[in-house]
Amino acid sequence: MNIVEVIQDQVIKGVKTLYGADVAPEQAVVSPTRKEFEGNYTVVVFPFTRAAKKKPEMIGEELGAYLVQEVPELESFNVIKGFLNLVVADTYWAQLVDDIYEQTNYGLQPRNGRKVMVEFSSPNTNKPLHLGHIRNILLGWSAYKILDAVGYDVVRVQIVNDRGIAICKSMLAWQRFADGATPGSTDTKSDHFVGDYYVRFEKEFRAEYEAWQETAAAEKVYEAEKKEELSKAAFFKAYKDKYFNQYSELGGAAKEMLRKWEANDPATRTLWERMNQWVYDGFNETYEKLGVTFDRLYYESQTYLLGKQLVDKGMDSGTFYKKEDGSVWADLEDAKLDHKTILRSDGTSLYVTQDLGTAHQRYEDFGVEKMIYVVADEQNYHFQVLFEILKRLEEPYADGLYHLSYGMVDLPSGRMKSREGTVVDADDLVAEVIEEARLNSAERDTTADLSEDQRQDIIRKIALAALKFFIIKVHPKKRMVFDPKESVDLRGQTGPYIQNAYVRIQSVIRNAGQFDLVAASSYTGLNDEERELTQLLFGFPQLIQTAANEMDPSHIAAFCYDMAKAYHKFYHEHSILSAESEAARAFRLKLSMAVSNTLRTGMDLLGIEMPERM
């Protein structure tokens, strides 16, 4: 058992010995002591007042004396009202450092033989990856790394939304307006090239719609369909989708293209394959920049017909019911989810239908016991419905479903809009952050002795650390604003700030030359900064488990920042290589090495590389 588990166990025994009462583990809470008080861990004694029939202060004194006597690792205690603060002996912290300073896998758990799937990214093939996708990708990748760290075998998948009316809009615009242009002929990154035609379609459609509004036909529609005293501007703003489906020439052509695709028209399928491949090539370039890979790709064009077998199963079991028009529904009112359509009256699938089938297919493919879906919070209701239906169908993996829901990402300039072409492309954002990192590096000029390739690699690592950390440090459920300039600040709560602590340690180790660490065993009297660092190190394994349990990588980000901040303070207040004794020098080198390895592991869980120089 570690020191926290030992303390908790002895608290339970102590209450039994002192007061004859049984205490449940959840009542014997042991938490880190607040910084303004003396101590390392605190026990709240208020839950024991009824059994002890004494004031909290008296219980604290009696229980503290018992713990110090029974737990050799405890040195002393103090009581502040109902809080028992315990001081762990320096010998315990010194032994911890000695145990872990060379471990490059400290905090990681052995394989547990269990398998989990993480679905993330899952873009559409009508536009390039953008800032919103970056948050999705970074959360998904970090979720994979954290689950892997606690022992799971993790399968990384995405489902590419490669069919539908949006894709046909890009295809139609290319047919009509490209004049045979290709990504190569225009020197345009291939997914950006396709995305430009999606924007072009919307531009042409808006122009068509605006022109139509001035016609007699539009006036007739306005007079016939307005249900209240709406201005023409307000009416036509709300009427756009109906116009697309009923009157638009462009809308009709796009829908006709979709019908041809569904009918396997050779020419349509050939164009679809060609343009999708352009997008896939572009996506892969972006994934490579971000250091992301997948084990399996699923395509909506291959999965949209899945699910109908589960619909039959649901009909047989009474989970679903059929209306007179032939549509299939699920009554989820008892789960406060209303009635949900599962199949349309014409027998065609909806998103929930294909997601039912895809989940079942993935279980057949990999036998996973958990499925983590990284999808924006706009889809919260969809996943509540999906998970509830799979439970009612008694699918064997239904209890292991989790929606890692996250908030939208804005820029200082405001919200992005795909159709208007105001979305910040992922590639452009990465390039901007790299440029910010390059400017910062040029101002410091600390890598002038390195080759150009080495300098560019360092700049890349700093930039990606800035981007990734700035996004991951925010709790997934919170909406956030990404500021490229703020993200590369070496003094704030940023990735480069943490990298700087790691680089500082590498410099110390290089400057130490050949060193003997044997004397560290005789070091006594740790200072406050050394105790803070060792206590942070101690908590790292449990922190990874907490991040895995809650599917929240921001725990890891906060830890790495706290560790870097504590090390910077330690470095400024205490000499390492010119320490007051050989024992202090050796211990501080060991401590630095332990911090270095732990920072590297923690940042790797966020998908962030650590440079040796910066």
CSV table of C-alpha atoms in Angstrom, one decimal, residues 62-444:
chain,number,residue,atom,x,y,z
A,62,GLU,CA,-6.3,11.5,19.8
A,63,LEU,CA,-6.4,10.2,16.3
A,64,GLY,CA,-3.3,12.1,15.4
A,65,ALA,CA,-1.4,10.6,18.3
A,66,TYR,CA,-2.6,7.1,17.4
A,67,LEU,CA,-1.5,7.5,13.7
A,68,VAL,CA,2.0,8.9,14.5
A,69,GLN,CA,2.5,5.9,16.8
A,70,GLU,CA,1.2,3.3,14.3
A,71,VAL,CA,2.5,4.7,11.0
A,72,PRO,CA,6.4,4.9,11.0
A,73,GLU,CA,6.3,7.1,7.9
A,74,LEU,CA,4.4,9.9,9.8
A,75,GLU,CA,6.6,12.4,11.7
A,76,SER,CA,4.1,14.7,13.4
A,77,PHE,CA,0.6,16.1,13.2
A,78,ASN,CA,-1.4,19.3,14.0
A,79,VAL,CA,-5.1,20.0,14.3
A,80,ILE,CA,-7.0,22.9,12.9
A,81,LYS,CA,-10.6,22.7,14.1
A,82,GLY,CA,-11.9,19.5,12.6
A,83,PHE,CA,-9.0,18.9,10.3
A,84,LEU,CA,-6.1,16.6,11.2
A,85,ASN,CA,-3.0,17.5,9.3
A,86,LEU,CA,-0.3,14.8,9.0
A,87,VAL,CA,3.4,15.4,8.3
A,88,VAL,CA,5.1,12.6,6.4
A,89,ALA,CA,8.8,11.9,7.3
A,90,ASP,CA,11.5,13.1,4.9
A,91,THR,CA,12.8,9.6,4.8
A,92,TYR,CA,9.7,8.4,3.0
A,93,TRP,CA,9.9,11.1,0.3
A,94,ALA,CA,13.6,10.5,-0.2
A,95,GLN,CA,13.0,6.7,-0.6
A,96,LEU,CA,10.3,7.5,-3.2
A,97,VAL,CA,12.7,9.6,-5.2
A,98,ASP,CA,15.3,6.8,-5.0
A,99,ASP,CA,12.8,4.3,-6.2
A,100,ILE,CA,11.6,6.2,-9.3
A,101,TYR,CA,14.3,8.5,-10.5
A,102,GLU,CA,15.4,6.2,-13.3
A,103,GLN,CA,12.0,4.9,-14.2
A,104,THR,CA,10.9,6.0,-17.7
A,105,ASN,CA,7.5,4.3,-17.2
A,106,TYR,CA,6.7,5.6,-13.7
A,107,GLY,CA,2.9,5.9,-13.2
A,108,LEU,CA,2.0,3.4,-16.1
A,109,GLN,CA,0.1,0.2,-15.2
A,110,PRO,CA,0.7,-3.3,-16.6
A,111,ARG,CA,-1.6,-4.7,-19.3
A,112,ASN,CA,-5.0,-5.7,-17.9
A,113,GLY,CA,-6.1,-7.8,-20.8
A,114,ARG,CA,-9.2,-5.6,-21.5
A,115,LYS,CA,-10.0,-3.9,-24.8
A,116,VAL,CA,-11.5,-0.5,-25.4
A,117,MET,CA,-12.3,1.5,-28.5
A,118,VAL,CA,-11.9,5.3,-29.0
A,119,GLU,CA,-13.7,6.9,-31.9
A,120,PHE,CA,-12.5,10.4,-32.7
A,121,SER,CA,-12.0,13.0,-35.5
A,122,SER,CA,-14.7,11.5,-37.9
A,123,PRO,CA,-14.8,14.3,-40.4
A,124,ASN,CA,-16.9,15.0,-43.5
A,125,THR,CA,-15.3,14.8,-46.9
A,126,ASN,CA,-16.7,18.1,-48.1
A,127,LYS,CA,-14.2,20.3,-46.3
A,128,PRO,CA,-10.8,20.2,-44.6
A,129,LEU,CA,-10.2,19.6,-40.9
A,130,HIS,CA,-10.7,22.7,-38.8
A,131,LEU,CA,-10.1,24.1,-35.3
A,132,GLY,CA,-13.1,22.2,-34.0
A,133,HIS,CA,-11.7,18.9,-35.4
A,134,ILE,CA,-8.4,19.7,-33.7
A,135,ARG,CA,-10.0,19.7,-30.2
A,136,ASN,CA,-11.8,16.5,-31.1
A,137,ILE,CA,-8.6,14.9,-32.4
A,138,LEU,CA,-6.4,16.0,-29.4
A,139,LEU,CA,-9.0,14.8,-26.9
A,140,GLY,CA,-9.4,11.5,-28.7
A,141,TRP,CA,-5.6,10.9,-28.9
A,142,SER,CA,-5.1,11.8,-25.3
A,143,ALA,CA,-8.0,9.5,-24.2
A,144,TYR,CA,-6.3,6.7,-26.1
A,145,LYS,CA,-2.9,7.4,-24.5
A,146,ILE,CA,-4.4,7.6,-21.0
A,147,LEU,CA,-6.4,4.4,-21.4
A,148,ASP,CA,-3.3,2.7,-22.7
A,149,ALA,CA,-1.3,4.0,-19.7
A,150,VAL,CA,-3.7,2.3,-17.2
A,151,GLY,CA,-3.4,-1.0,-19.0
A,152,TYR,CA,-6.1,-1.2,-21.7
A,153,ASP,CA,-5.5,-2.4,-25.3
A,154,VAL,CA,-7.0,0.5,-27.2
A,155,VAL,CA,-8.3,0.5,-30.7
A,156,ARG,CA,-8.3,3.9,-32.4
A,157,VAL,CA,-11.0,4.4,-35.0
A,158,GLN,CA,-12.9,7.0,-36.9
A,159,ILE,CA,-15.9,7.0,-39.1
A,160,VAL,CA,-15.5,9.2,-42.2
A,161,ASN,CA,-18.8,10.8,-43.3
A,162,ASP,CA,-18.1,10.4,-47.0
A,163,ARG,CA,-21.7,10.4,-48.4
A,164,GLY,CA,-24.7,12.7,-48.3
A,165,ILE,CA,-26.0,16.0,-49.7
A,166,ALA,CA,-23.0,18.0,-48.4
A,167,ILE,CA,-20.5,15.9,-50.3
A,168,CYS,CA,-22.7,16.2,-53.4
A,169,LYS,CA,-22.6,20.0,-53.1
A,170,SER,CA,-18.8,20.0,-53.4
A,171,MET,CA,-19.0,17.5,-56.3
A,172,LEU,CA,-21.6,19.6,-58.2
A,173,ALA,CA,-19.7,22.8,-57.7
A,174,TRP,CA,-16.5,21.2,-59.0
A,175,GLN,CA,-18.4,19.9,-62.1
A,176,ARG,CA,-19.9,23.3,-62.9
A,177,PHE,CA,-17.1,25.8,-61.9
A,178,ALA,CA,-13.7,24.0,-61.8
A,179,ASP,CA,-13.1,23.7,-65.5
A,180,GLY,CA,-11.1,20.6,-64.9
A,181,ALA,CA,-8.9,22.1,-62.2
A,182,THR,CA,-7.2,19.7,-59.7
A,183,PRO,CA,-5.2,20.2,-56.5
A,184,GLY,CA,-2.0,19.7,-58.5
A,185,SER,CA,-2.9,22.1,-61.2
A,186,THR,CA,-3.8,24.9,-58.7
A,187,ASP,CA,-1.0,24.0,-56.2
A,188,THR,CA,-3.7,23.7,-53.4
A,189,LYS,CA,-3.6,21.2,-50.6
A,190,SER,CA,-6.1,18.6,-51.7
A,191,ASP,CA,-8.7,18.7,-48.9
A,192,HIS,CA,-8.6,22.5,-49.0
A,193,PHE,CA,-9.3,22.3,-52.7
A,194,VAL,CA,-12.5,20.3,-52.2
A,195,GLY,CA,-13.5,22.5,-49.3
A,196,ASP,CA,-13.2,25.6,-51.6
A,197,TYR,CA,-15.9,24.1,-53.9
A,198,TYR,CA,-18.2,23.4,-50.9
A,199,VAL,CA,-17.9,27.1,-50.1
A,200,ARG,CA,-18.4,27.9,-53.8
A,201,PHE,CA,-21.6,26.0,-53.9
A,202,GLU,CA,-23.0,27.9,-50.9
A,203,LYS,CA,-22.0,31.2,-52.5
A,204,GLU,CA,-23.7,30.3,-55.8
A,205,PHE,CA,-26.8,29.1,-53.9
A,206,ARG,CA,-27.1,32.3,-51.9
A,207,ALA,CA,-26.9,34.3,-55.1
A,208,GLU,CA,-29.6,32.1,-56.7
A,209,TYR,CA,-31.8,32.4,-53.6
A,210,GLU,CA,-31.4,36.2,-53.4
A,211,ALA,CA,-32.3,36.5,-57.1
A,212,TRP,CA,-35.4,34.2,-56.6
A,213,GLN,CA,-36.7,36.4,-53.8
A,214,GLU,CA,-37.3,39.2,-56.3
A,215,THR,CA,-39.5,37.1,-58.5
A,216,ALA,CA,-43.3,36.8,-58.7
A,217,ALA,CA,-43.0,33.2,-57.7
A,218,ALA,CA,-41.3,34.2,-54.5
A,219,GLU,CA,-43.9,36.8,-53.8
A,220,LYS,CA,-46.6,34.2,-54.3
A,221,VAL,CA,-44.9,31.8,-51.8
A,222,TYR,CA,-44.6,34.6,-49.3
A,223,GLU,CA,-48.2,35.5,-49.4
A,224,ALA,CA,-49.4,31.9,-49.3
A,225,GLU,CA,-47.1,30.5,-46.6
A,226,LYS,CA,-46.4,33.3,-44.0
A,227,LYS,CA,-48.2,32.3,-40.9
A,228,GLU,CA,-47.9,35.6,-39.1
A,229,GLU,CA,-46.9,39.2,-39.8
A,230,LEU,CA,-43.3,38.5,-40.8
A,231,SER,CA,-41.3,40.9,-42.9
A,232,LYS,CA,-40.1,39.5,-46.2
A,233,ALA,CA,-36.5,39.5,-44.9
A,234,ALA,CA,-37.4,37.5,-41.8
A,235,PHE,CA,-39.6,35.1,-43.8
A,236,PHE,CA,-37.0,34.3,-46.4
A,237,LYS,CA,-34.3,33.9,-43.8
A,238,ALA,CA,-36.3,31.1,-42.3
A,239,TYR,CA,-37.4,29.7,-45.7
A,240,LYS,CA,-34.0,28.9,-47.1
A,241,ASP,CA,-34.0,25.2,-46.5
A,242,LYS,CA,-37.5,24.8,-47.9
A,243,TYR,CA,-36.4,26.7,-51.0
A,244,PHE,CA,-33.4,24.4,-51.4
A,245,ASN,CA,-35.6,21.3,-51.3
A,246,GLN,CA,-38.6,22.6,-53.4
A,247,TYR,CA,-37.5,25.4,-55.9
A,248,SER,CA,-33.7,25.7,-56.1
A,249,GLU,CA,-32.1,24.5,-59.4
A,250,LEU,CA,-28.8,24.0,-57.6
A,251,GLY,CA,-30.6,22.1,-54.8
A,252,GLY,CA,-32.4,19.9,-57.3
A,253,ALA,CA,-29.1,19.1,-59.1
A,254,ALA,CA,-27.4,18.2,-55.8
A,255,LYS,CA,-30.2,16.0,-54.8
A,256,GLU,CA,-30.2,14.4,-58.2
A,257,MET,CA,-26.5,13.7,-57.8
A,258,LEU,CA,-27.2,12.0,-54.5
A,259,ARG,CA,-29.9,9.9,-56.0
A,260,LYS,CA,-27.5,8.8,-58.8
A,261,TRP,CA,-24.9,8.0,-56.1
A,262,GLU,CA,-27.3,5.8,-54.3
A,263,ALA,CA,-28.2,4.1,-57.6
A,264,ASN,CA,-24.5,3.4,-58.2
A,265,ASP,CA,-24.3,5.5,-61.3
A,266,PRO,CA,-20.8,4.9,-62.6
A,267,ALA,CA,-19.9,8.5,-63.5
A,268,THR,CA,-21.2,9.8,-60.2
A,269,ARG,CA,-19.3,7.1,-58.2
A,270,THR,CA,-16.1,7.8,-60.2
A,271,LEU,CA,-16.2,11.5,-59.4
A,272,TRP,CA,-17.1,10.8,-55.8
A,273,GLU,CA,-14.1,8.4,-55.4
A,274,ARG,CA,-11.8,10.9,-57.0
A,275,MET,CA,-12.8,13.9,-54.9
A,276,ASN,CA,-12.9,11.8,-51.7
A,277,GLN,CA,-9.4,10.6,-52.3
A,278,TRP,CA,-8.2,14.2,-52.6
A,279,VAL,CA,-9.7,14.8,-49.2
A,280,TYR,CA,-8.2,11.6,-47.7
A,281,ASP,CA,-4.8,12.6,-48.9
A,282,GLY,CA,-5.2,16.0,-47.3
A,283,PHE,CA,-6.5,14.6,-44.0
A,284,ASN,CA,-3.5,12.3,-43.8
A,285,GLU,CA,-1.1,15.2,-44.2
A,286,THR,CA,-2.8,17.0,-41.3
A,287,TYR,CA,-2.9,13.9,-39.1
A,288,GLU,CA,0.8,13.4,-39.7
A,289,LYS,CA,1.5,17.0,-38.6
A,290,LEU,CA,-0.4,16.3,-35.4
A,291,GLY,CA,1.2,13.0,-34.8
A,292,VAL,CA,-2.0,11.0,-35.0
A,293,THR,CA,-2.8,7.6,-36.5
A,294,PHE,CA,-5.8,5.2,-36.6
A,295,ASP,CA,-6.1,1.5,-36.4
A,296,ARG,CA,-9.3,1.3,-38.4
A,297,LEU,CA,-11.3,3.6,-40.6
A,298,TYR,CA,-15.0,3.1,-41.1
A,299,TYR,CA,-16.8,4.8,-43.9
A,300,GLU,CA,-20.4,6.0,-43.8
A,301,SER,CA,-20.9,4.8,-47.4
A,302,GLN,CA,-20.2,1.3,-46.1
A,303,THR,CA,-22.1,1.6,-42.8
A,304,TYR,CA,-25.3,3.5,-43.6
A,305,LEU,CA,-27.1,0.3,-44.4
A,306,LEU,CA,-26.0,-1.3,-41.2
A,307,GLY,CA,-28.5,-1.4,-38.3
A,308,LYS,CA,-31.5,-2.9,-40.0
A,309,GLN,CA,-30.7,-6.3,-38.5
A,310,LEU,CA,-30.8,-4.7,-35.1
A,311,VAL,CA,-34.1,-3.0,-36.0
A,312,ASP,CA,-35.6,-6.5,-36.7
A,313,LYS,CA,-34.2,-7.7,-33.3
A,314,GLY,CA,-35.8,-4.7,-31.7
A,315,MET,CA,-39.2,-5.3,-33.3
A,316,ASP,CA,-39.1,-9.0,-32.2
A,317,SER,CA,-38.3,-8.0,-28.6
A,318,GLY,CA,-40.8,-5.2,-28.4
A,319,THR,CA,-38.1,-2.5,-28.1
A,320,PHE,CA,-39.4,-0.8,-31.3
A,321,TYR,CA,-42.9,-0.4,-32.7
A,322,LYS,CA,-44.2,0.4,-36.2
A,323,LYS,CA,-46.6,3.2,-37.2
A,324,GLU,CA,-49.2,2.9,-39.8
A,325,ASP,CA,-47.0,4.6,-42.4
A,326,GLY,CA,-44.4,1.9,-41.9
A,327,SER,CA,-41.9,3.9,-40.0
A,328,VAL,CA,-40.2,2.3,-37.0
A,329,TRP,CA,-40.0,4.1,-33.6
A,330,ALA,CA,-38.6,3.6,-30.1
A,331,ASP,CA,-40.6,4.8,-27.1
A,332,LEU,CA,-38.0,6.2,-24.7
A,333,GLU,CA,-40.4,8.4,-22.6
A,334,ASP,CA,-39.6,6.5,-19.5
A,335,ALA,CA,-35.9,7.5,-19.9
A,336,LYS,CA,-37.1,11.1,-20.6
A,337,LEU,CA,-36.0,10.9,-24.2
A,338,ASP,CA,-39.4,11.0,-26.0
A,339,HIS,CA,-40.2,8.9,-29.0
A,340,LYS,CA,-37.4,8.4,-31.5
A,341,THR,CA,-37.6,7.5,-35.2
A,342,ILE,CA,-35.4,4.5,-36.1
A,343,LEU,CA,-36.4,3.9,-39.7
A,344,ARG,CA,-38.2,6.2,-42.1
A,345,SER,CA,-41.5,5.1,-43.6
A,346,ASP,CA,-39.7,4.3,-46.9
A,347,GLY,CA,-37.4,1.9,-45.0
A,348,THR,CA,-34.3,4.2,-45.2
A,349,SER,CA,-31.9,4.6,-42.3
A,350,LEU,CA,-31.2,7.5,-40.1
A,351,TYR,CA,-28.0,8.4,-38.3
A,352,VAL,CA,-29.2,6.5,-35.2
A,353,THR,CA,-29.9,3.4,-37.3
A,354,GLN,CA,-26.4,3.3,-38.8
A,355,ASP,CA,-24.8,4.1,-35.5
A,356,LEU,CA,-26.6,1.1,-34.0
A,357,GLY,CA,-25.2,-1.1,-36.7
A,358,THR,CA,-21.8,0.4,-36.6
A,359,ALA,CA,-21.5,-0.2,-32.8
A,360,HIS,CA,-22.5,-3.8,-33.3
A,361,GLN,CA,-20.0,-4.2,-36.2
A,362,ARG,CA,-17.2,-2.8,-34.1
A,363,TYR,CA,-18.0,-5.3,-31.4
A,364,GLU,CA,-17.9,-8.1,-33.9
A,365,ASP,CA,-14.6,-6.7,-35.3
A,366,PHE,CA,-12.7,-6.1,-32.0
A,367,GLY,CA,-14.6,-7.6,-29.1
A,368,VAL,CA,-14.2,-4.4,-27.1
A,369,GLU,CA,-15.9,-4.0,-23.7
A,370,LYS,CA,-15.9,-0.2,-23.9
A,371,MET,CA,-16.6,2.3,-26.7
A,372,ILE,CA,-15.6,5.9,-26.2
A,373,TYR,CA,-17.2,8.4,-28.7
A,374,VAL,CA,-15.4,11.8,-28.9
A,375,VAL,CA,-18.1,14.0,-30.3
A,376,ALA,CA,-19.1,17.7,-29.7
A,377,ASP,CA,-21.8,18.4,-27.2
A,378,GLU,CA,-24.2,19.3,-30.0
A,379,GLN,CA,-24.8,15.6,-30.2
A,380,ASN,CA,-25.5,14.9,-26.5
A,381,TYR,CA,-29.1,13.9,-27.2
A,382,HIS,CA,-28.2,11.6,-30.1
A,383,PHE,CA,-25.8,9.6,-27.9
A,384,GLN,CA,-28.3,9.5,-25.0
A,385,VAL,CA,-30.7,7.9,-27.4
A,386,LEU,CA,-28.2,5.6,-29.0
A,387,PHE,CA,-26.9,4.3,-25.7
A,388,GLU,CA,-30.4,3.8,-24.3
A,389,ILE,CA,-31.5,1.8,-27.3
A,390,LEU,CA,-28.4,-0.4,-27.2
A,391,LYS,CA,-29.1,-1.2,-23.5
A,392,ARG,CA,-32.7,-2.1,-24.3
A,393,LEU,CA,-31.4,-4.4,-27.1
A,394,GLU,CA,-29.2,-6.0,-24.5
A,395,GLU,CA,-26.1,-5.7,-26.6
A,396,PRO,CA,-23.1,-7.1,-24.6
A,397,TYR,CA,-21.1,-3.9,-24.7
A,398,ALA,CA,-24.0,-1.6,-23.9
A,399,ASP,CA,-22.8,-0.8,-20.3
A,400,GLY,CA,-19.4,0.2,-21.6
A,401,LEU,CA,-20.5,3.1,-23.8
A,402,TYR,CA,-19.3,6.6,-23.1
A,403,HIS,CA,-19.8,9.9,-24.9
A,404,LEU,CA,-16.7,12.2,-24.3
A,405,SER,CA,-18.7,15.3,-25.0
A,406,TYR,CA,-16.8,18.6,-25.5
A,407,GLY,CA,-17.6,22.2,-26.1
A,408,MET,CA,-17.0,24.3,-29.2
A,409,VAL,CA,-13.8,26.2,-29.8
A,410,ASP,CA,-14.0,29.9,-30.7
A,411,LEU,CA,-11.3,32.3,-31.7
A,412,PRO,CA,-10.8,35.8,-30.3
A,413,SER,CA,-12.6,37.1,-33.4
A,414,GLY,CA,-15.7,34.9,-32.7
A,415,ARG,CA,-17.4,31.8,-33.9
A,416,MET,CA,-16.5,30.0,-37.1
A,417,LYS,CA,-19.0,29.2,-39.9
A,418,SER,CA,-18.1,26.4,-42.4
A,419,ARG,CA,-20.6,27.4,-45.2
A,420,GLU,CA,-19.4,31.0,-45.2
A,421,GLY,CA,-15.7,29.9,-45.4
A,422,THR,CA,-14.8,31.6,-42.1
A,423,VAL,CA,-13.6,28.4,-40.5
A,424,VAL,CA,-10.0,28.3,-39.4
A,425,ASP,CA,-8.4,25.3,-41.2
A,426,ALA,CA,-6.4,23.0,-39.0
A,427,ASP,CA,-3.4,23.4,-41.3
A,428,ASP,CA,-3.5,27.2,-41.2
A,429,LEU,CA,-3.8,27.2,-37.5
A,430,VAL,CA,-0.8,24.9,-37.1
A,431,ALA,CA,1.2,27.1,-39.5
A,432,GLU,CA,0.2,30.2,-37.5
A,433,VAL,CA,1.3,28.6,-34.2
A,434,ILE,CA,4.6,27.5,-35.7
A,435,GLU,CA,5.2,31.0,-36.9
A,436,GLU,CA,4.5,32.4,-33.4
A,437,ALA,CA,7.0,29.8,-32.0
A,438,ARG,CA,9.6,30.8,-34.7
A,439,LEU,CA,9.3,34.5,-33.7
A,440,ASN,CA,9.7,33.7,-30.0
A,441,SER,CA,12.7,31.5,-30.8
A,442,ALA,CA,14.3,34.2,-32.9
A,443,GLU,CA,14.0,36.7,-30.0
A,444,ARG,CA,15.8,34.4,-27.6
